[in-house]
Coordinates of C-alpha atoms and ligand atoms in Angstrom, one line a residue:
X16 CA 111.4 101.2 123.7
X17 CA 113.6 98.6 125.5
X18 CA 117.1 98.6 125.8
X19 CA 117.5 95.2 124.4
X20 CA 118.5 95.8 120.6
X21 CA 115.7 94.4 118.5
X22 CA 116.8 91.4 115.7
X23 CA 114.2 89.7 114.4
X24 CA 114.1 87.2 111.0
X25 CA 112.5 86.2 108.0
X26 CA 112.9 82.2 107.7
X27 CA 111.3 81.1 104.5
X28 CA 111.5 77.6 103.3
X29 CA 112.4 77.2 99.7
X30 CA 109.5 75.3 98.9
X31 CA 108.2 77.1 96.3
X32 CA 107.6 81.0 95.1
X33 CA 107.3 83.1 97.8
X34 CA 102.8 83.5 98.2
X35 CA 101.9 87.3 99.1
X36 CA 101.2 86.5 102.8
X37 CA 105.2 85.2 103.0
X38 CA 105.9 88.9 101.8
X39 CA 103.7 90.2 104.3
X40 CA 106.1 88.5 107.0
X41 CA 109.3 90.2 105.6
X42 CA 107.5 92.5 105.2
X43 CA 106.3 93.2 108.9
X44 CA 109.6 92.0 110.1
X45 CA 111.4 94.7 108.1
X46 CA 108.9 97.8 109.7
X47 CA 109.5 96.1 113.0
X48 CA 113.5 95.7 112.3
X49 CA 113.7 99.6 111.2
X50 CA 111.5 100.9 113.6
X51 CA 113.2 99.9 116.7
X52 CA 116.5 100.5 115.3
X53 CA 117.2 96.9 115.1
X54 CA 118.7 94.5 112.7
X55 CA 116.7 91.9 110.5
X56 CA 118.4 88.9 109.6
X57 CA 117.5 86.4 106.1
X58 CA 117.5 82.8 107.0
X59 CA 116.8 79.9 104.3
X60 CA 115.4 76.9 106.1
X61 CA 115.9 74.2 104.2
X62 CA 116.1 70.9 106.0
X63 CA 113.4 69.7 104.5
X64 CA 115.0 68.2 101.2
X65 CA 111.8 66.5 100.5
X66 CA 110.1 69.5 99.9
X67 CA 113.3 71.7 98.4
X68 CA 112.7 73.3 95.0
X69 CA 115.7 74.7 93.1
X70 CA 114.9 78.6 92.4
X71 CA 112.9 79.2 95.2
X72 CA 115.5 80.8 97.2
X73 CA 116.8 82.7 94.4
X74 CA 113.3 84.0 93.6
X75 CA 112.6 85.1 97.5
X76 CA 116.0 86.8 97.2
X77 CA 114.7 88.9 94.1
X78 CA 111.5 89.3 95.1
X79 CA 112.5 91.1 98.7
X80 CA 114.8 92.8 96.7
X81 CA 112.0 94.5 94.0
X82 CA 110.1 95.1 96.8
X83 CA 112.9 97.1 99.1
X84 CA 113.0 94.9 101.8
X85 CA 116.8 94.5 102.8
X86 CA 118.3 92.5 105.3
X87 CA 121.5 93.3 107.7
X88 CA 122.8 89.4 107.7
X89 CA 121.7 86.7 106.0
X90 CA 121.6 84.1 102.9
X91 CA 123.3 86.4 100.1
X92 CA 124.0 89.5 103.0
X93 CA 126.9 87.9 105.3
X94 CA 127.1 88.1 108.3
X95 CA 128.6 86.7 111.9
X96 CA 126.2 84.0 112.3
X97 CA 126.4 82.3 109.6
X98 CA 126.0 80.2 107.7
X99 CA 122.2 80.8 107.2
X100 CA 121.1 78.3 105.2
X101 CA 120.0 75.8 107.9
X102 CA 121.0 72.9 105.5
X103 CA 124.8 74.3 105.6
X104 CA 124.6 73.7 109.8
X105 CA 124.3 70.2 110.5
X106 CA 127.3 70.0 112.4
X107 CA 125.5 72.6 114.6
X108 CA 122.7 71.3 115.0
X109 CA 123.9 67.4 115.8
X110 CA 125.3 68.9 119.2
X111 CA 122.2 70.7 120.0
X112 CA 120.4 66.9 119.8
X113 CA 122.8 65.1 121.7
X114 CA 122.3 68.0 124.3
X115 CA 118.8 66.8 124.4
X116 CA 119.2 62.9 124.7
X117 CA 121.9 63.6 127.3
X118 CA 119.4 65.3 129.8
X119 CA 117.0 63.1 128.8
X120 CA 114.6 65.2 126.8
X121 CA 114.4 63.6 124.0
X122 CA 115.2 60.0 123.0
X123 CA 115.4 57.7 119.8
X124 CA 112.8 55.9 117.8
X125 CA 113.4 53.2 115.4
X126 CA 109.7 52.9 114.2
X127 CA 109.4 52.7 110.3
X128 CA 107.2 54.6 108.6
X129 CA 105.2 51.0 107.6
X130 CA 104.7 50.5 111.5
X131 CA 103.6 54.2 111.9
X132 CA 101.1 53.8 109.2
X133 CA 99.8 50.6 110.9
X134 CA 99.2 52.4 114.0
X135 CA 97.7 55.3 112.5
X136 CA 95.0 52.6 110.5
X137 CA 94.9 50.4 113.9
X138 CA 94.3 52.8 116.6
X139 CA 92.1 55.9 116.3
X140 CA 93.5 59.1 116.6
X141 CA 97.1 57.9 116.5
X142 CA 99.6 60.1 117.9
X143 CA 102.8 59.5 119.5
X144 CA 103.4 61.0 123.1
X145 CA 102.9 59.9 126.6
X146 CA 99.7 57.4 126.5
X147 CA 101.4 55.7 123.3
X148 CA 105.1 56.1 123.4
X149 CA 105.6 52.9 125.5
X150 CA 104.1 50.6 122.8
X151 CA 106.6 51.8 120.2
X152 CA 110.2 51.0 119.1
X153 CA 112.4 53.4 121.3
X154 CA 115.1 54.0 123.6
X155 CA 112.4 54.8 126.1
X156 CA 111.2 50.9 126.1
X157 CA 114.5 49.0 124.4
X158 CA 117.6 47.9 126.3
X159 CA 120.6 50.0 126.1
X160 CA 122.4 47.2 124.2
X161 CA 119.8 47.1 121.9
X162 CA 119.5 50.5 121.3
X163 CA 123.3 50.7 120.5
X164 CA 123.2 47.3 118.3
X165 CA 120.6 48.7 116.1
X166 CA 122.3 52.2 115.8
X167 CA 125.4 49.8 115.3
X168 CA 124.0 48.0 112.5
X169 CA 122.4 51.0 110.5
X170 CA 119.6 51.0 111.6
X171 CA 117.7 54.4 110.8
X172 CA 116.1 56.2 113.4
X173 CA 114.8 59.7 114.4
X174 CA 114.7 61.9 117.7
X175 CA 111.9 62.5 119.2
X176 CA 111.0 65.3 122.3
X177 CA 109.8 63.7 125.6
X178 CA 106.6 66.1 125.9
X179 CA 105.6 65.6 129.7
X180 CA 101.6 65.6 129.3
X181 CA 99.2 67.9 131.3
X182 CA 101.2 70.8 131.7
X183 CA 99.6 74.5 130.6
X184 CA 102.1 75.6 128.1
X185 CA 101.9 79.9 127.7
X186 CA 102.8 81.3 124.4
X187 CA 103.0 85.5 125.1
X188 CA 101.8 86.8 122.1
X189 CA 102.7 90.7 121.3
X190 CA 99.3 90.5 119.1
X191 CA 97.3 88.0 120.8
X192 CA 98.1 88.4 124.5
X193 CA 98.6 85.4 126.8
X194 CA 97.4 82.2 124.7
X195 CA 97.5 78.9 127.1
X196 CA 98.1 75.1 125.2
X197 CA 97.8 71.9 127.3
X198 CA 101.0 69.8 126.2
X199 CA 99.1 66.8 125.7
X200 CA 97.5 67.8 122.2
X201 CA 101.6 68.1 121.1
X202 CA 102.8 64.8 120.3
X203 CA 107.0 64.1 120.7
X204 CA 107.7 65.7 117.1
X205 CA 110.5 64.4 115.6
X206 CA 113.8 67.1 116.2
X207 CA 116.2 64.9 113.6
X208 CA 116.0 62.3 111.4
X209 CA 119.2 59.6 110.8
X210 CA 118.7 59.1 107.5
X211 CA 119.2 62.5 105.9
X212 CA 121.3 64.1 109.0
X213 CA 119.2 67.0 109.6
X214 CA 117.0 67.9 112.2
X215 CA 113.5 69.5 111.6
X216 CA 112.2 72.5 111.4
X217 CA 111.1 72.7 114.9
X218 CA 114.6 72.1 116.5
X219 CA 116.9 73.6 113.8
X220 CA 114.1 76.8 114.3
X221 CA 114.9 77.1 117.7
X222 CA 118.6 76.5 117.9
X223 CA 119.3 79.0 115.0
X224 CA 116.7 81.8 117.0
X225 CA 118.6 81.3 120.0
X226 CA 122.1 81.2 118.1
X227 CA 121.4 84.5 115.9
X228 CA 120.3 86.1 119.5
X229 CA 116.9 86.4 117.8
X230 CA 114.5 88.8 119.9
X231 CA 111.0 88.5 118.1
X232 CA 109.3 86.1 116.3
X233 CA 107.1 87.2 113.5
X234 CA 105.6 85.0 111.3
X235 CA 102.2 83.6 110.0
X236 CA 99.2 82.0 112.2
X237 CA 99.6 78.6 111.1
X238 CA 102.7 78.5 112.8
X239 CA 101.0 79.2 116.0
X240 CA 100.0 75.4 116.9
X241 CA 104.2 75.0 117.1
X242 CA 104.5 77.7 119.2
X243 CA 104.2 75.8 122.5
X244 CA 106.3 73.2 121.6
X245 CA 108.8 75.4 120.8
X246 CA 108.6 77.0 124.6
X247 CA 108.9 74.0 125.9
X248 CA 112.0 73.4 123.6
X249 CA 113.5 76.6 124.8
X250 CA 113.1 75.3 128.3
X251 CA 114.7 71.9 127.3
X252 CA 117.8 74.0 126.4
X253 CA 117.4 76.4 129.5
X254 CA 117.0 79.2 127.0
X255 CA 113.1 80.4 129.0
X256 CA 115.6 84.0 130.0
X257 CA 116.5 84.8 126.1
X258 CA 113.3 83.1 124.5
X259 CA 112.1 85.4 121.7
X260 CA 108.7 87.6 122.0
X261 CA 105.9 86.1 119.1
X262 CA 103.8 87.4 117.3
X263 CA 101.3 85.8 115.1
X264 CA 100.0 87.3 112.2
X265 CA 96.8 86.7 111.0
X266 CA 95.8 84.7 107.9
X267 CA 95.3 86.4 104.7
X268 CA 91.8 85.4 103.1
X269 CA 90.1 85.2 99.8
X270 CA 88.4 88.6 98.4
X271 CA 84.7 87.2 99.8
X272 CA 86.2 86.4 103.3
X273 CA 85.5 82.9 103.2
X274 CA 89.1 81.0 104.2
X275 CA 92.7 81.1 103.8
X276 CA 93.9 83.5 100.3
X277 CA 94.9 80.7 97.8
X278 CA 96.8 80.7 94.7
X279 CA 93.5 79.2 93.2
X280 CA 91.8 82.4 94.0
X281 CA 94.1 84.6 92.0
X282 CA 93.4 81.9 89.1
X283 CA 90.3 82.4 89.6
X284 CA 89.2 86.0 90.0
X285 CA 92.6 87.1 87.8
X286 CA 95.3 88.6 90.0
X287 CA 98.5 87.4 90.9
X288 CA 99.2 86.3 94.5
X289 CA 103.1 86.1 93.8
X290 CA 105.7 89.1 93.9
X291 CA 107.4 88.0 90.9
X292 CA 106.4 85.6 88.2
X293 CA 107.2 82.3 88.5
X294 CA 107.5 78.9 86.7
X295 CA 107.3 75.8 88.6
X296 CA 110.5 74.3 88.1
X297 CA 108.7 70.7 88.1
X298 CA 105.7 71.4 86.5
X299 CA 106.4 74.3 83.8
X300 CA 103.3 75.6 85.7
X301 CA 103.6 79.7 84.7
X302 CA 102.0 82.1 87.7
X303 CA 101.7 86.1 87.2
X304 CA 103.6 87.8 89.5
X305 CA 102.6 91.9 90.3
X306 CA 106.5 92.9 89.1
X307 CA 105.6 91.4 85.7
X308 CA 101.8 92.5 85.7
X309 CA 102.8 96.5 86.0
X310 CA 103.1 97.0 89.6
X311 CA 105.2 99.5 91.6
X312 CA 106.9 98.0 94.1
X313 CA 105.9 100.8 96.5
X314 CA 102.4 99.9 95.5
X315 CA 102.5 96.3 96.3
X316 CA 104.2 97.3 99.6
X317 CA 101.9 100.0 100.6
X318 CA 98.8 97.4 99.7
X319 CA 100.8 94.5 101.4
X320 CA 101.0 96.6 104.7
X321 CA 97.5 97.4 105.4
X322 CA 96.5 93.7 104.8
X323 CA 96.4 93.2 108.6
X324 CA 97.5 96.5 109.9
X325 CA 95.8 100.1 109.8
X326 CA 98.1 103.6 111.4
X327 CA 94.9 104.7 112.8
X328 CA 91.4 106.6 111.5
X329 CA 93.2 110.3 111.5
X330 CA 96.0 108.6 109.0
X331 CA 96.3 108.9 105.1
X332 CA 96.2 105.5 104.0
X333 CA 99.2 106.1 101.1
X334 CA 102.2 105.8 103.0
X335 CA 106.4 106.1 101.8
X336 CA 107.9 102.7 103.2
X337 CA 109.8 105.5 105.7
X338 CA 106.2 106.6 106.6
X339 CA 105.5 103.1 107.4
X340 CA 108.6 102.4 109.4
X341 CA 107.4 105.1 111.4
X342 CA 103.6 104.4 112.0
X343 CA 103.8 100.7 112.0
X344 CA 103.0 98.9 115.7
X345 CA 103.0 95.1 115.7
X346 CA 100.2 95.2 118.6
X347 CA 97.9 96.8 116.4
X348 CA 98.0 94.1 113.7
X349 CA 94.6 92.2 114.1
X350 CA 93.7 89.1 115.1
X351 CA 91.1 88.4 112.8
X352 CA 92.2 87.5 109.4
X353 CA 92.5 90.1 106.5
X354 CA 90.7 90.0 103.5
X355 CA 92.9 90.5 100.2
X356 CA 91.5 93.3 98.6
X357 CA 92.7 93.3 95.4
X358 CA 90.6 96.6 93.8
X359 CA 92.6 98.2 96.7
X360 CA 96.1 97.0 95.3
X361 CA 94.9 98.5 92.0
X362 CA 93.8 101.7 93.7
X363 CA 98.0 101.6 95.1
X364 CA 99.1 101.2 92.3
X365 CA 97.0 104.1 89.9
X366 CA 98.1 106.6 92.9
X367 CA 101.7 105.2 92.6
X368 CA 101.5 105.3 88.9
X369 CA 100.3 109.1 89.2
X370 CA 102.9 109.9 91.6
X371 CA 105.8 108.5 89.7
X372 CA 108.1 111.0 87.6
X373 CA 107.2 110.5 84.1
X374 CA 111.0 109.4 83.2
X375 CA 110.5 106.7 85.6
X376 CA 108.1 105.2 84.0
X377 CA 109.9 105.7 80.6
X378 CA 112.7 103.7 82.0
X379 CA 110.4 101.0 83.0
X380 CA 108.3 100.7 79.7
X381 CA 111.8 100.5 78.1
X382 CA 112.4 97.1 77.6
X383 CA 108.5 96.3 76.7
X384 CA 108.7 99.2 73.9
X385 CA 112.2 98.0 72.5
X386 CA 110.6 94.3 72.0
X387 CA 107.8 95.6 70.2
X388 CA 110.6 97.4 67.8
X389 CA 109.8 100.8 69.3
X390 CA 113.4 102.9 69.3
X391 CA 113.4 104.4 72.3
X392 CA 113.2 108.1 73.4
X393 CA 113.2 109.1 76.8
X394 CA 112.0 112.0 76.3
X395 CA 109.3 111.0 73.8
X396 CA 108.0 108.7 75.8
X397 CA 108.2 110.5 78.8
X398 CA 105.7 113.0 77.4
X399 CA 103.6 110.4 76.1
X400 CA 103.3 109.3 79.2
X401 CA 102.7 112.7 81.0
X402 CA 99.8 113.1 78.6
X403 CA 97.7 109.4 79.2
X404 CA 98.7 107.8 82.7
X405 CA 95.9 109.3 84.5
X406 CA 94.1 106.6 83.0
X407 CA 96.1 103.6 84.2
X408 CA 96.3 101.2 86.8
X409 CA 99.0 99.4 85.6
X410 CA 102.1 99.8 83.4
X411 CA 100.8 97.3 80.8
X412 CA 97.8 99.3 80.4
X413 CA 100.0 102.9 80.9
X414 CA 101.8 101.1 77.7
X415 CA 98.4 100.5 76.1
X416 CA 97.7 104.3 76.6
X417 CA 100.0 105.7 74.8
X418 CA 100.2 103.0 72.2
X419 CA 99.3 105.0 69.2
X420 CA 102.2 108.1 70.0
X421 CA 104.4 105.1 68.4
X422 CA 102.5 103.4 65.7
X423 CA 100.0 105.0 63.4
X424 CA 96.3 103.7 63.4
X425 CA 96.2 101.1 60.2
X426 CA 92.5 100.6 61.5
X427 CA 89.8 102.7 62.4
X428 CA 87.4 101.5 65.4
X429 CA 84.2 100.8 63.5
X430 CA 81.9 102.2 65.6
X431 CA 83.3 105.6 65.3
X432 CA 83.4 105.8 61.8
X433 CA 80.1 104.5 61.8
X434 CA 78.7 107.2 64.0
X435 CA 81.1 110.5 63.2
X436 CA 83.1 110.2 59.1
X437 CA 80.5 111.5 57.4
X438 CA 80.3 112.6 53.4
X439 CA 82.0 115.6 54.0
X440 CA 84.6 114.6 56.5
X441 CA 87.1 114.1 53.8
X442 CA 87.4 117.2 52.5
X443 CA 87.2 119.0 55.9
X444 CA 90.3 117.0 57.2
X445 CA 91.7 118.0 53.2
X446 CA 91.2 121.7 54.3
X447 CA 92.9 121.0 57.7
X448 CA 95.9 119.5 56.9
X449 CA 96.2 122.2 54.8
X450 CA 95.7 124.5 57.5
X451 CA 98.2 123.1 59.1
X452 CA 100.8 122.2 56.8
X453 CA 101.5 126.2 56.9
X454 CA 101.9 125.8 60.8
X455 CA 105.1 125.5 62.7
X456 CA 107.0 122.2 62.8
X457 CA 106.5 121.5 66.4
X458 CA 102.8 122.1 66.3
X459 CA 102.5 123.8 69.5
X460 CA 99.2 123.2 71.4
X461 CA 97.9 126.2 72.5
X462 CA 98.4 128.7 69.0
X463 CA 97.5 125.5 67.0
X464 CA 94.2 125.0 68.5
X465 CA 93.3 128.6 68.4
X466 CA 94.4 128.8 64.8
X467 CA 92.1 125.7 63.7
X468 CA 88.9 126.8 66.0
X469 CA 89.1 130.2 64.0
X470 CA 89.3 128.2 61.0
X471 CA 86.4 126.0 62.0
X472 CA 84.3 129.1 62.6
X473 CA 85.2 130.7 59.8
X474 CA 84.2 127.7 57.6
X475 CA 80.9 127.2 59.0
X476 CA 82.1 123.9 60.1
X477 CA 80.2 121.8 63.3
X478 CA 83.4 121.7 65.7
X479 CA 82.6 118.9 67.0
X480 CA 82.4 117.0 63.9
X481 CA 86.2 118.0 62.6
X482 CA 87.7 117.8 65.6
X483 CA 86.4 113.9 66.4
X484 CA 87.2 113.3 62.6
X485 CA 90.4 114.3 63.5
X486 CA 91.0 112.4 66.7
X487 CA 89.9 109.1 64.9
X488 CA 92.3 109.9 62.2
X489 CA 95.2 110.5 65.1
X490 CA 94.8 108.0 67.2
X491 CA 92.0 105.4 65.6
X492 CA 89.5 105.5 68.1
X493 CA 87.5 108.0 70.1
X494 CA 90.1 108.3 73.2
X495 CA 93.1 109.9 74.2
X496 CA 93.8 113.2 75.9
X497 CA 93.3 116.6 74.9
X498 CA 93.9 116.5 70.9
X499 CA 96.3 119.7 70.4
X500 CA 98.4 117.7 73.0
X501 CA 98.4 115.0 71.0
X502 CA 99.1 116.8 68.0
X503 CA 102.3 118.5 69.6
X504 CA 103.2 115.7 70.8
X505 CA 103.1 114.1 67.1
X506 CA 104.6 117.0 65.4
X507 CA 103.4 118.2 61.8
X508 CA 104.5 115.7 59.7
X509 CA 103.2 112.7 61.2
X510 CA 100.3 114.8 62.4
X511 CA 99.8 115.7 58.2
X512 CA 101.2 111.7 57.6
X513 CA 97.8 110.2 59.7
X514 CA 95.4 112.7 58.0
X515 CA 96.6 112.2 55.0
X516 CA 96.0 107.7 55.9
X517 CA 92.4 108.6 57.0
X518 CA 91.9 110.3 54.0
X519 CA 92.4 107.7 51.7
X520 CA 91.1 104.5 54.2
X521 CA 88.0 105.9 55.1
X522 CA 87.0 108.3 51.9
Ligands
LIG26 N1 110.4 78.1 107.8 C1 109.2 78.5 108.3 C2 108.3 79.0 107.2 O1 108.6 78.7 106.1 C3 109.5 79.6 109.3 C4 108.4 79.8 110.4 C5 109.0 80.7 111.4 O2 109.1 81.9 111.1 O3 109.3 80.2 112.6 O4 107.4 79.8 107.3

């Protein structure tokens, strides 16, 4: 590749939890970061304090962490750029501004947000630039005295850009290609505001990109209406040589296609579209996270990746986030949106469950099984597991599966009984644990089933019938794995302990 060594960012604003698309930027910037040897940096931007939330940060710190994305500098990482919490740079920024007003790029407006409104209700299409900028309370239009007076007296103000109309603004986009803007749909955002001492996103966005010697851009569509403005703030600063490369990722959208992924539509059609649970710190509002609904973290990742982004038709689609660092190309990422398949994140996650060592999993289901009053053993439970997690997607359900290796049936599924415990069943099971009272301790699978299928033959008996009598009185329904597995799992005496139960509950 280049020479140029590759830093790119991930820039959330703490507005909230972090929504699955927002991990898909990390997510993208990470791949890109590692594959070109390059550093990714973790920037909070909060100068926004209307639309701060306390935790958010904290939670996007976690959640990047579950998932394995790591930064080299950053909020919580260090770092010689710091600090990276935008609202920790004011001081920064404030000479940045006055750079600005000096050359005469930007200048100071004293309209209140009443006499906004008024405009907006008054003339159609409001917007503040070139054909309206003259009718409004500025340093453009005021005396320099008066400008000064009002500053003077407290007056609160804001700076705004001097967008020259009519000029085609190019935005280079590595996914996109060339896309051209006419500057006269921008109107002269505001870059600070007076009353709170911050700047906005658009010109502390810049600044800190061109202060962290940031070389790509990566981040989501809708911030691709900014993206001229923030070439022409580039030029402003005479930063056009070191600008950074874009690239705009698509939107996600809903399962059916039909718009922009919501949290509503996980509501709706029952997944989560956070990393991590999370409780609106306002509202108490409670939203499932994939950590908290049984997900791998290599699952989510791997799902997350292809949401967007395909290696190729001759490539497996499971891939190691290594294996991704080395097949991911940000000029293959589409530029239609992506539809959030959620069956496939399942599908991730049953492979990842399969895939996983058994003792893994063990560790995982720990603290679920000690809160249901289940004393832990590794080893137990990692065999329980070995024997049922074929059949699950998720760890809550891998938990399900091996539910009854802890806790004895106390009910029988009704159905079963119904169609299988017979008249004699009873005393078949009677003979059986019988049988295998005289059987080793450990019950091993193999001998044991061949010693109760000769029994069964010898006996007369149907085979079928004992042996789903004796499954229902193992496990209390008609599932599981194979039943000699289950049995050695069990051991003798509670093997003998649940016949015995059946026995007596069913008759
Ligand atoms: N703070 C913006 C966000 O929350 C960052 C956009 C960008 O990456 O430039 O997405």
């Amino acid at each position: 590749m280049s020479h140029e060594s590759v830093r790119v960012r991930f820039a959330p604003s703490p507005t909230g939890a972090l929504h699955i698309g927002g991990v898909r930027t990390a997510l993208y910037n990470y791949l890109f970061a590692k594959a070109h040897g390059g550093e990714l940096l973790l920037r909070i931007e909060d100068t926004d304090s209307q639309r701060f939330v306390p935790g958010a940060e904290a939670y996007i710190i976690e959640a990047l962490e579950w998932l394995g994305i790591r930064f080299d500098e950053g909020v919580s990482y260090g770092g010689d750029c710091g600090p990276y919490r935008q609202s920790e740079r004011r001081d920064i920024y404030r000479k940045y501004v006055q750079q600005l007003l000096d050359a005469g790029k930007a200048y100071i407006a004293f309209d209140t947000p009443e006499e906004l409104e008024e405009k907006r209700k008054t003339v159609a299409n409001f917007q503040y630039d070139a054909t309206t900028r003259t009718s409004m309370r500025n340093s453009l239009v005021l005396p320099r005295e008066e400008v000064d007076a009002l500053i003077a007296g407290g007056a609160q103000y804001v700076v705004r850009f001097l967008v020259t109309p009519d000029v085609e603004v190019e935005v280079d986009d590595m996914i996109r290609g060339r896309v051209t803007f006419n500057s006269s749909v921008l109107d002269d955002k505001v870059l600070y505001k007076s009353a709170d001492d911050l700047p906005t996103y658009h010109l502390a966005n810049i600044v800190d990109d061109h202060l962290m010697r940031i070389t790509h851009v990566i981040r989501g569509e809708e911030w691709l209406p900014s993206a001229p403005l923030h070439v022409l703030l580039y030029e402003a600063f005479g930063w056009r040589d070191t600008m950074p490369r874009f690239a705009h990722l698509a939107l996600l959208l809903k399962p059916e296609g039909n718009g922009k992924l919501s949290k509503r539509d996980g509501d709706r059609l029952g997944f989560p579209v956070f990393p991590l649970r999370w409780v609106d710190p306002k509202t108490g509002e409670v939203s499932s996270g994939y950590r908290e609904s049984g997900y791998l973290p290599e699952a989510v990742v791997n799902f997350v990746a292809l949401l967007g982004w395909n290696p190729g038709n001759d490539h497996e689609e499971v891939m190691s986030m290594d294996e991704l660092i080395r097949y991911f190309r940000i000029e293959k990422c589409s530029k239609a949106g992506a539809k959030f398949d959620y069956e496939k994140g399942k599908w991730f996650n049953h492979h990842y469950i399969q895939t996983s060592s058994n003792e893994r999993l063990a560790a995982l289901l720990r603290p679920s099984l000690e809160a249901a009053g289940i004393t832990f053993d590794a080893d137990y439970v990692a065999r329980a597991i070995a024997l049922t997690k074929e059949r699950a997607q998720t760890l809550p359900e891998l938990e399900e599966q091996i539910a009854y290796f802890f806790t004895a049936p106390t009910a029988y599924d009704e159905k079963t009984v119904k169609k299988r415990w017979k008249e004699d069943s009873a005393a078949q099971l009677t003979e059986l644990a019988a049988l295998l009272a005289t059987q080793p301790e450990d019950l091993p699978s193999e001998a044991t089933e061949e010693v109760v299928k000769a029994w069964i033959e010898e006996k007369g008996y149907g085979l079928g019938a004992v042996m789903n009598c004796f499954r229902l009185a193992l496990v209390g329904a008609a599932k599981g794995p194979h039943l000699f597995d289950i049995t050695a799992l069990l051991g003798r005496g509670e093997t003998l302990q649940r016949l015995q139960r059946a026995i007596e509950v069913l008759g």
